Amino acid sequence: QQPVQSPQAVILREGEDAVINCSSSKALYSVHWYRQKHGEAPVFLMILLKGGEQKGHEKISASFNEKKQQSSLYLTASQLSYSGTYFCGTLGGGSNYKLTFGKGTLLTVNP
Amino acid sequence: DAGVIQSPRHEVTEMGQEVTLRCKPISGHNSLFWYRQTMMRGLELLIYFNNNVPIDDSGMPEDRFSAKMPNASFSTLKIQPSEPRDSAVYFCASSLGDGETQYFGPGTRLLVL
């Protein structure tokens, strides 16, 4: 099942902070975060694994609550380059390693 | 290192024609994924391969779609016959291993008239 992302869109001024949430109705093994700029391919930001391990971007932080099956992406002191659509992809574990992506959160950072 | 390579980058065709999209994964990666992205449906996984073997094709819309991976460095997604509703951006992605980071290619923008 597709994870639910919130908010759908957010507009910030440069330097402001934002939080993007991702929740699933099923147990998760890992959550993957990607950013896509208009007309480009999704670019990997971070993986959060069950058990607390994280791999990814140094300037972006995220959390993964296994019990609540939720993840949040924290963008602090936003820059113009942060603009884009953020997707979370969830992996349910087992032997099937297919990611299911949310519909995305459109982030716009204005000067 | 070269990333995931896809060709063509753009394709315009007429309804009923056969379309073949191509993908070269990152060398050494053993998983390959085909996605379709539209405004209405978002990013959908069509099929994925592990060690050249199709693992999950439950996202393939219908029999008009087929995918092959004859070797570790090449995969194709074929649509025959194509329909206007197939118009979308098709991405190929590869990863080093199961559940690892997926690296996306630049995509093929397909327009079926």
PDB file of N, CA, C and O in Angstrom, chain A residues 12-73:
ATOM      1  N   LEU A  12       8.258  28.016   1.662  1.00  0.00           N
ATOM      2  CA  LEU A  12       9.126  28.572   2.695  1.00  0.00           C
ATOM      3  C   LEU A  12       9.880  29.780   2.153  1.00  0.00           C
ATOM      4  O   LEU A  12      10.057  29.928   0.931  1.00  0.00           O
ATOM      5  N   ARG A  13      10.354  30.576   3.069  1.00  0.00           N
ATOM      6  CA  ARG A  13      11.365  31.580   2.727  1.00  0.00           C
ATOM      7  C   ARG A  13      12.725  30.989   3.083  1.00  0.00           C
ATOM      8  O   ARG A  13      12.848  30.183   4.014  1.00  0.00           O
ATOM      9  N   GLU A  14      13.705  31.402   2.349  1.00  0.00           N
ATOM     10  CA  GLU A  14      15.066  30.932   2.595  1.00  0.00           C
ATOM     11  C   GLU A  14      15.424  31.086   4.073  1.00  0.00           C
ATOM     12  O   GLU A  14      15.141  32.117   4.687  1.00  0.00           O
ATOM     13  N   GLY A  15      15.982  30.035   4.640  1.00  0.00           N
ATOM     14  CA  GLY A  15      16.376  30.075   6.040  1.00  0.00           C
ATOM     15  C   GLY A  15      15.362  29.470   6.989  1.00  0.00           C
ATOM     16  O   GLY A  15      15.697  29.157   8.141  1.00  0.00           O
ATOM     17  N   GLU A  16      14.140  29.252   6.517  1.00  0.00           N
ATOM     18  CA  GLU A  16      13.113  28.648   7.370  1.00  0.00           C
ATOM     19  C   GLU A  16      13.254  27.125   7.381  1.00  0.00           C
ATOM     20  O   GLU A  16      13.945  26.540   6.552  1.00  0.00           O
ATOM     21  N   ASP A  17      12.564  26.512   8.334  1.00  0.00           N
ATOM     22  CA  ASP A  17      12.626  25.065   8.499  1.00  0.00           C
ATOM     23  C   ASP A  17      11.339  24.410   8.008  1.00  0.00           C
ATOM     24  O   ASP A  17      10.279  25.057   7.952  1.00  0.00           O
ATOM     25  N   ALA A  18      11.434  23.132   7.696  1.00  0.00           N
ATOM     26  CA  ALA A  18      10.250  22.383   7.270  1.00  0.00           C
ATOM     27  C   ALA A  18      10.370  20.939   7.726  1.00  0.00           C
ATOM     28  O   ALA A  18      11.480  20.416   7.880  1.00  0.00           O
ATOM     29  N   VAL A  19       9.228  20.323   7.930  1.00  0.00           N
ATOM     30  CA  VAL A  19       9.159  18.901   8.267  1.00  0.00           C
ATOM     31  C   VAL A  19       8.195  18.233   7.295  1.00  0.00           C
ATOM     32  O   VAL A  19       7.083  18.721   7.079  1.00  0.00           O
ATOM     33  N   ILE A  20       8.648  17.138   6.725  1.00  0.00           N
ATOM     34  CA  ILE A  20       7.801  16.353   5.819  1.00  0.00           C
ATOM     35  C   ILE A  20       7.597  14.988   6.441  1.00  0.00           C
ATOM     36  O   ILE A  20       8.557  14.347   6.871  1.00  0.00           O
ATOM     37  N   ASN A  21       6.361  14.549   6.482  1.00  0.00           N
ATOM     38  CA  ASN A  21       6.015  13.305   7.138  1.00  0.00           C
ATOM     39  C   ASN A  21       5.603  12.223   6.148  1.00  0.00           C
ATOM     40  O   ASN A  21       5.069  12.514   5.074  1.00  0.00           O
ATOM     41  N   CYS A  22       5.845  10.983   6.558  1.00  0.00           N
ATOM     42  CA  CYS A  22       5.517   9.823   5.732  1.00  0.00           C
ATOM     43  C   CYS A  22       4.996   8.738   6.654  1.00  0.00           C
ATOM     44  O   CYS A  22       5.697   8.367   7.604  1.00  0.00           O
ATOM     45  N   SER A  23       3.800   8.235   6.383  1.00  0.00           N
ATOM     46  CA  SER A  23       3.262   7.205   7.253  1.00  0.00           C
ATOM     47  C   SER A  23       2.736   6.042   6.429  1.00  0.00           C
ATOM     48  O   SER A  23       2.254   6.226   5.312  1.00  0.00           O
ATOM     49  N   SER A  24       2.855   4.865   7.011  1.00  0.00           N
ATOM     50  CA  SER A  24       2.450   3.650   6.320  1.00  0.00           C
ATOM     51  C   SER A  24       1.477   2.858   7.172  1.00  0.00           C
ATOM     52  O   SER A  24       1.505   2.939   8.402  1.00  0.00           O
ATOM     53  N   SER A  25       0.652   2.065   6.498  1.00  0.00           N
ATOM     54  CA  SER A  25      -0.305   1.227   7.217  1.00  0.00           C
ATOM     55  C   SER A  25       0.270  -0.164   7.491  1.00  0.00           C
ATOM     56  O   SER A  25      -0.385  -1.000   8.106  1.00  0.00           O
ATOM     57  N   LYS A  26       1.489  -0.410   7.020  1.00  0.00           N
ATOM     58  CA  LYS A  26       2.070  -1.728   7.235  1.00  0.00           C
ATOM     59  C   LYS A  26       3.432  -1.590   7.910  1.00  0.00           C
ATOM     60  O   LYS A  26       4.046  -0.526   7.914  1.00  0.00           O
ATOM     61  N   ALA A  27       3.881  -2.688   8.484  1.00  0.00           N
ATOM     62  CA  ALA A  27       5.177  -2.696   9.153  1.00  0.00           C
ATOM     63  C   ALA A  27       6.276  -2.413   8.136  1.00  0.00           C
ATOM     64  O   ALA A  27       6.241  -2.889   7.004  1.00  0.00           O
ATOM     65  N   LEU A  28       7.241  -1.624   8.566  1.00  0.00           N
ATOM     66  CA  LEU A  28       8.296  -1.193   7.662  1.00  0.00           C
ATOM     67  C   LEU A  28       9.652  -1.739   8.060  1.00  0.00           C
ATOM     68  O   LEU A  28       9.974  -1.831   9.251  1.00  0.00           O
ATOM     69  N   TYR A  29      10.431  -2.065   7.058  1.00  0.00           N
ATOM     70  CA  TYR A  29      11.823  -2.439   7.276  1.00  0.00           C
ATOM     71  C   TYR A  29      12.730  -1.220   7.107  1.00  0.00           C
ATOM     72  O   TYR A  29      13.688  -1.046   7.837  1.00  0.00           O
ATOM     73  N   SER A  30      12.397  -0.392   6.119  1.00  0.00           N
ATOM     74  CA  SER A  30      13.188   0.811   5.896  1.00  0.00           C
ATOM     75  C   SER A  30      12.362   1.870   5.179  1.00  0.00           C
ATOM     76  O   SER A  30      11.332   1.564   4.566  1.00  0.00           O
ATOM     77  N   VAL A  31      12.827   3.109   5.278  1.00  0.00           N
ATOM     78  CA  VAL A  31      12.215   4.239   4.570  1.00  0.00           C
ATOM     79  C   VAL A  31      13.309   4.935   3.775  1.00  0.00           C
ATOM     80  O   VAL A  31      14.400   5.206   4.297  1.00  0.00           O
ATOM     81  N   HIS A  32      13.026   5.223   2.528  1.00  0.00           N
ATOM     82  CA  HIS A  32      13.978   5.877   1.631  1.00  0.00           C
ATOM     83  C   HIS A  32      13.411   7.233   1.241  1.00  0.00           C
ATOM     84  O   HIS A  32      12.245   7.329   0.871  1.00  0.00           O
ATOM     85  N   TRP A  33      14.248   8.253   1.297  1.00  0.00           N
ATOM     86  CA  TRP A  33      13.815   9.603   0.911  1.00  0.00           C
ATOM     87  C   TRP A  33      14.560  10.052  -0.347  1.00  0.00           C
ATOM     88  O   TRP A  33      15.783   9.879  -0.453  1.00  0.00           O
ATOM     89  N   TYR A  34      13.793  10.657  -1.272  1.00  0.00           N
ATOM     90  CA  TYR A  34      14.338  11.150  -2.531  1.00  0.00           C
ATOM     91  C   TYR A  34      13.821  12.556  -2.769  1.00  0.00           C
ATOM     92  O   TYR A  34      12.741  12.931  -2.307  1.00  0.00           O
ATOM     93  N   ARG A  35      14.587  13.319  -3.523  1.00  0.00           N
ATOM     94  CA  ARG A  35      14.156  14.642  -3.968  1.00  0.00           C
ATOM     95  C   ARG A  35      14.206  14.677  -5.490  1.00  0.00           C
ATOM     96  O   ARG A  35      15.172  14.210  -6.093  1.00  0.00           O
ATOM     97  N   GLN A  36      13.167  15.238  -6.076  1.00  0.00           N
ATOM     98  CA  GLN A  36      13.106  15.344  -7.537  1.00  0.00           C
ATOM     99  C   GLN A  36      12.848  16.784  -7.926  1.00  0.00           C
ATOM    100  O   GLN A  36      11.850  17.383  -7.496  1.00  0.00           O
ATOM    101  N   LYS A  37      13.726  17.323  -8.738  1.00  0.00           N
ATOM    102  CA  LYS A  37      13.512  18.653  -9.292  1.00  0.00           C
ATOM    103  C   LYS A  37      12.780  18.507 -10.608  1.00  0.00           C
ATOM    104  O   LYS A  37      12.843  17.466 -11.264  1.00  0.00           O
ATOM    105  N   HIS A  38      12.097  19.579 -10.984  1.00  0.00           N
ATOM    106  CA  HIS A  38      11.235  19.528 -12.158  1.00  0.00           C
ATOM    107  C   HIS A  38      12.016  19.101 -13.396  1.00  0.00           C
ATOM    108  O   HIS A  38      13.063  19.670 -13.718  1.00  0.00           O
ATOM    109  N   GLY A  39      11.509  18.088 -14.077  1.00  0.00           N
ATOM    110  CA  GLY A  39      12.135  17.631 -15.303  1.00  0.00           C
ATOM    111  C   GLY A  39      13.364  16.762 -15.103  1.00  0.00           C
ATOM    112  O   GLY A  39      14.028  16.413 -16.079  1.00  0.00           O
ATOM    113  N   GLU A  40      13.649  16.406 -13.858  1.00  0.00           N
ATOM    114  CA  GLU A  40      14.827  15.588 -13.582  1.00  0.00           C
ATOM    115  C   GLU A  40      14.431  14.285 -12.914  1.00  0.00           C
ATOM    116  O   GLU A  40      13.267  14.054 -12.576  1.00  0.00           O
ATOM    117  N   ALA A  41      15.416  13.435 -12.703  1.00  0.00           N
ATOM    118  CA  ALA A  41      15.174  12.152 -12.039  1.00  0.00           C
ATOM    119  C   ALA A  41      15.204  12.321 -10.526  1.00  0.00           C
ATOM    120  O   ALA A  41      15.839  13.247 -10.008  1.00  0.00           O
ATOM    121  N   PRO A  42      14.533  11.450  -9.792  1.00  0.00           N
ATOM    122  CA  PRO A  42      14.666  11.466  -8.329  1.00  0.00           C
ATOM    123  C   PRO A  42      16.106  11.210  -7.911  1.00  0.00           C
ATOM    124  O   PRO A  42      16.802  10.385  -8.498  1.00  0.00           O
ATOM    125  N   VAL A  43      16.527  11.921  -6.877  1.00  0.00           N
ATOM    126  CA  VAL A  43      17.886  11.788  -6.356  1.00  0.00           C
ATOM    127  C   VAL A  43      17.818  11.338  -4.909  1.00  0.00           C
ATOM    128  O   VAL A  43      17.075  11.901  -4.108  1.00  0.00           O
ATOM    129  N   PHE A  44      18.621  10.353  -4.584  1.00  0.00           N
ATOM    130  CA  PHE A  44      18.624   9.773  -3.239  1.00  0.00           C
ATOM    131  C   PHE A  44      19.081  10.797  -2.198  1.00  0.00           C
ATOM    132  O   PHE A  44      20.045  11.530  -2.408  1.00  0.00           O
ATOM    133  N   LEU A  45      18.354  10.821  -1.067  1.00  0.00           N
ATOM    134  CA  LEU A  45      18.745  11.660   0.062  1.00  0.00           C
ATOM    135  C   LEU A  45      19.179  10.823   1.259  1.00  0.00           C
ATOM    136  O   LEU A  45      20.230  11.055   1.855  1.00  0.00           O
ATOM    137  N   MET A  46      18.353   9.843   1.629  1.00  0.00           N
ATOM    138  CA  MET A  46      18.597   9.146   2.882  1.00  0.00           C
ATOM    139  C   MET A  46      17.839   7.835   2.945  1.00  0.00           C
ATOM    140  O   MET A  46      16.751   7.705   2.388  1.00  0.00           O
ATOM    141  N   ILE A  47      18.446   6.893   3.637  1.00  0.00           N
ATOM    142  CA  ILE A  47      17.759   5.645   4.008  1.00  0.00           C
ATOM    143  C   ILE A  47      17.731   5.560   5.523  1.00  0.00           C
ATOM    144  O   ILE A  47      18.741   5.821   6.186  1.00  0.00           O
ATOM    145  N   LEU A  48      16.579   5.190   6.062  1.00  0.00           N
ATOM    146  CA  LEU A  48      16.461   4.920   7.491  1.00  0.00           C
ATOM    147  C   LEU A  48      16.048   3.461   7.650  1.00  0.00           C
ATOM    148  O   LEU A  48      15.065   3.015   7.065  1.00  0.00           O
ATOM    149  N   LEU A  49      16.842   2.759   8.429  1.00  0.00           N
ATOM    150  CA  LEU A  49      16.624   1.326   8.577  1.00  0.00           C
ATOM    151  C   LEU A  49      16.026   0.996   9.933  1.00  0.00           C
ATOM    152  O   LEU A  49      16.287   1.696  10.921  1.00  0.00           O
ATOM    153  N   LYS A  50      15.293  -0.058   9.957  1.00  0.00           N
ATOM    154  CA  LYS A  50      14.769  -0.578  11.210  1.00  0.00           C
ATOM    155  C   LYS A  50      15.944  -0.834  12.139  1.00  0.00           C
ATOM    156  O   LYS A  50      16.949  -1.413  11.720  1.00  0.00           O
ATOM    157  N   GLY A  51      15.832  -0.345  13.360  1.00  0.00           N
ATOM    158  CA  GLY A  51      16.946  -0.504  14.281  1.00  0.00           C
ATOM    159  C   GLY A  51      17.739   0.771  14.471  1.00  0.00           C
ATOM    160  O   GLY A  51      18.593   0.856  15.346  1.00  0.00           O
ATOM    161  N   GLY A  52      17.435   1.784  13.642  1.00  0.00           N
ATOM    162  CA  GLY A  52      18.017   3.091  13.895  1.00  0.00           C
ATOM    163  C   GLY A  52      19.142   3.515  12.978  1.00  0.00           C
ATOM    164  O   GLY A  52      19.610   4.637  13.041  1.00  0.00           O
ATOM    165  N   GLU A  53      19.608   2.609  12.139  1.00  0.00           N
ATOM    166  CA  GLU A  53      20.720   2.996  11.275  1.00  0.00           C
ATOM    167  C   GLU A  53      20.239   3.969  10.198  1.00  0.00           C
ATOM    168  O   GLU A  53      19.144   3.837   9.675  1.00  0.00           O
ATOM    169  N   GLN A  54      21.083   4.948   9.878  1.00  0.00           N
ATOM    170  CA  GLN A  54      20.766   5.916   8.831  1.00  0.00           C
ATOM    171  C   GLN A  54      21.932   6.010   7.871  1.00  0.00           C
ATOM    172  O   GLN A  54      23.094   5.933   8.265  1.00  0.00           O
ATOM    173  N   LYS A  55      21.609   6.214   6.605  1.00  0.00           N
ATOM    174  CA  LYS A  55      22.658   6.441   5.625  1.00  0.00           C
ATOM    175  C   LYS A  55      22.194   7.570   4.728  1.00  0.00           C
ATOM    176  O   LYS A  55      21.081   7.516   4.214  1.00  0.00           O
ATOM    177  N   GLY A  56      23.029   8.551   4.542  1.00  0.00           N
ATOM    178  CA  GLY A  56      22.624   9.566   3.569  1.00  0.00           C
ATOM    179  C   GLY A  56      23.219  10.919   3.783  1.00  0.00           C
ATOM    180  O   GLY A  56      24.332  11.080   4.265  1.00  0.00           O
ATOM    181  N   HIS A  57      22.444  11.909   3.367  1.00  0.00           N
ATOM    182  CA  HIS A  57      22.853  13.293   3.274  1.00  0.00           C
ATOM    183  C   HIS A  57      23.281  13.855   4.624  1.00  0.00           C
ATOM    184  O   HIS A  57      22.594  13.686   5.623  1.00  0.00           O
ATOM    185  N   GLU A  58      24.390  14.557   4.632  1.00  0.00           N
ATOM    186  CA  GLU A  58      24.908  15.099   5.891  1.00  0.00           C
ATOM    187  C   GLU A  58      24.093  16.272   6.397  1.00  0.00           C
ATOM    188  O   GLU A  58      24.025  16.511   7.595  1.00  0.00           O
ATOM    189  N   LYS A  59      23.466  17.036   5.514  1.00  0.00           N
ATOM    190  CA  LYS A  59      22.806  18.262   5.941  1.00  0.00           C
ATOM    191  C   LYS A  59      21.298  18.095   6.101  1.00  0.00           C
ATOM    192  O   LYS A  59      20.592  19.052   6.347  1.00  0.00           O
ATOM    193  N   ILE A  60      20.831  16.877   5.943  1.00  0.00           N
ATOM    194  CA  ILE A  60      19.412  16.615   6.116  1.00  0.00           C
ATOM    195  C   ILE A  60      19.266  15.528   7.157  1.00  0.00           C
ATOM    196  O   ILE A  60      20.001  14.539   7.144  1.00  0.00           O
ATOM    197  N   SER A  61      18.327  15.722   8.059  1.00  0.00           N
ATOM    198  CA  SER A  61      18.117  14.710   9.092  1.00  0.00           C
ATOM    199  C   SER A  61      16.727  14.142   8.975  1.00  0.00           C
ATOM    200  O   SER A  61      15.822  14.749   8.383  1.00  0.00           O
ATOM    201  N   ALA A  62      16.564  12.970   9.538  1.00  0.00           N
ATOM    202  CA  ALA A  62      15.271  12.303   9.466  1.00  0.00           C
ATOM    203  C   ALA A  62      15.121  11.380  10.655  1.00  0.00           C
ATOM    204  O   ALA A  62      16.107  11.028  11.315  1.00  0.00           O
ATOM    205  N   SER A  63      13.901  11.007  10.901  1.00  0.00           N
ATOM    206  CA  SER A  63      13.605  10.074  11.984  1.00  0.00           C
ATOM    207  C   SER A  63      12.733   8.956  11.454  1.00  0.00           C
ATOM    208  O   SER A  63      12.058   9.107  10.429  1.00  0.00           O
ATOM    209  N   PHE A  64      12.770   7.838  12.161  1.00  0.00           N
ATOM    210  CA  PHE A  64      11.986   6.675  11.768  1.00  0.00           C
ATOM    211  C   PHE A  64      11.410   6.053  13.037  1.00  0.00           C
ATOM    212  O   PHE A  64      12.158   5.556  13.872  1.00  0.00           O
ATOM    213  N   ASN A  65      10.096   6.138  13.160  1.00  0.00           N
ATOM    214  CA  ASN A  65       9.420   5.533  14.310  1.00  0.00           C
ATOM    215  C   ASN A  65       8.829   4.203  13.852  1.00  0.00           C
ATOM    216  O   ASN A  65       7.793   4.169  13.181  1.00  0.00           O
ATOM    217  N   GLU A  66       9.508   3.127  14.209  1.00  0.00           N
ATOM    218  CA  GLU A  66       9.095   1.808  13.734  1.00  0.00           C
ATOM    219  C   GLU A  66       7.727   1.416  14.260  1.00  0.00           C
ATOM    220  O   GLU A  66       6.914   0.824  13.547  1.00  0.00           O
ATOM    221  N   LYS A  67       7.456   1.746  15.502  1.00  0.00           N
ATOM    222  CA  LYS A  67       6.173   1.356  16.097  1.00  0.00           C
ATOM    223  C   LYS A  67       5.009   2.051  15.417  1.00  0.00           C
ATOM    224  O   LYS A  67       3.958   1.444  15.182  1.00  0.00           O
ATOM    225  N   LYS A  68       5.193   3.320  15.120  1.00  0.00           N
ATOM    226  CA  LYS A  68       4.117   4.078  14.479  1.00  0.00           C
ATOM    227  C   LYS A  68       4.165   3.967  12.957  1.00  0.00           C
ATOM    228  O   LYS A  68       3.290   4.489  12.275  1.00  0.00           O
ATOM    229  N   GLN A  69       5.195   3.318  12.453  1.00  0.00           N
ATOM    230  CA  GLN A  69       5.343   3.156  11.001  1.00  0.00           C
ATOM    231  C   GLN A  69       5.368   4.514  10.308  1.00  0.00           C
ATOM    232  O   GLN A  69       4.677   4.730   9.302  1.00  0.00           O
ATOM    233  N   GLN A  70       6.138   5.403  10.889  1.00  0.00           N
ATOM    234  CA  GLN A  70       6.216   6.762  10.360  1.00  0.00           C
ATOM    235  C   GLN A  70       7.658   7.216  10.238  1.00  0.00           C
ATOM    236  O   GLN A  70       8.529   6.774  10.998  1.00  0.00           O
ATOM    237  N   SER A  71       7.874   8.122   9.294  1.00  0.00           N
ATOM    238  CA  SER A  71       9.176   8.752   9.156  1.00  0.00           C
ATOM    239  C   SER A  71       8.965  10.237   8.908  1.00  0.00           C
ATOM    240  O   SER A  71       7.953  10.646   8.331  1.00  0.00           O
ATOM    241  N   SER A  72       9.897  11.035   9.376  1.00  0.00           N
ATOM    242  CA  SER A  72       9.843  12.472   9.125  1.00  0.00           C
ATOM    243  C   SER A  72      11.187  12.943   8.601  1.00  0.00           C
ATOM    244  O   SER A  72      12.240  12.482   9.065  1.00  0.00           O
ATOM    245  N   LEU A  73      11.143  13.857   7.656  1.00  0.00           N
ATOM    246  CA  LEU A  73      12.349  14.451   7.071  1.00  0.00           C
ATOM    247  C   LEU A  73      12.426  15.900   7.545  1.00  0.00           C
ATOM    248  O   LEU A  73      11.446  16.640   7.436  1.00  0.00           O
TER     249      LEU A  73
END
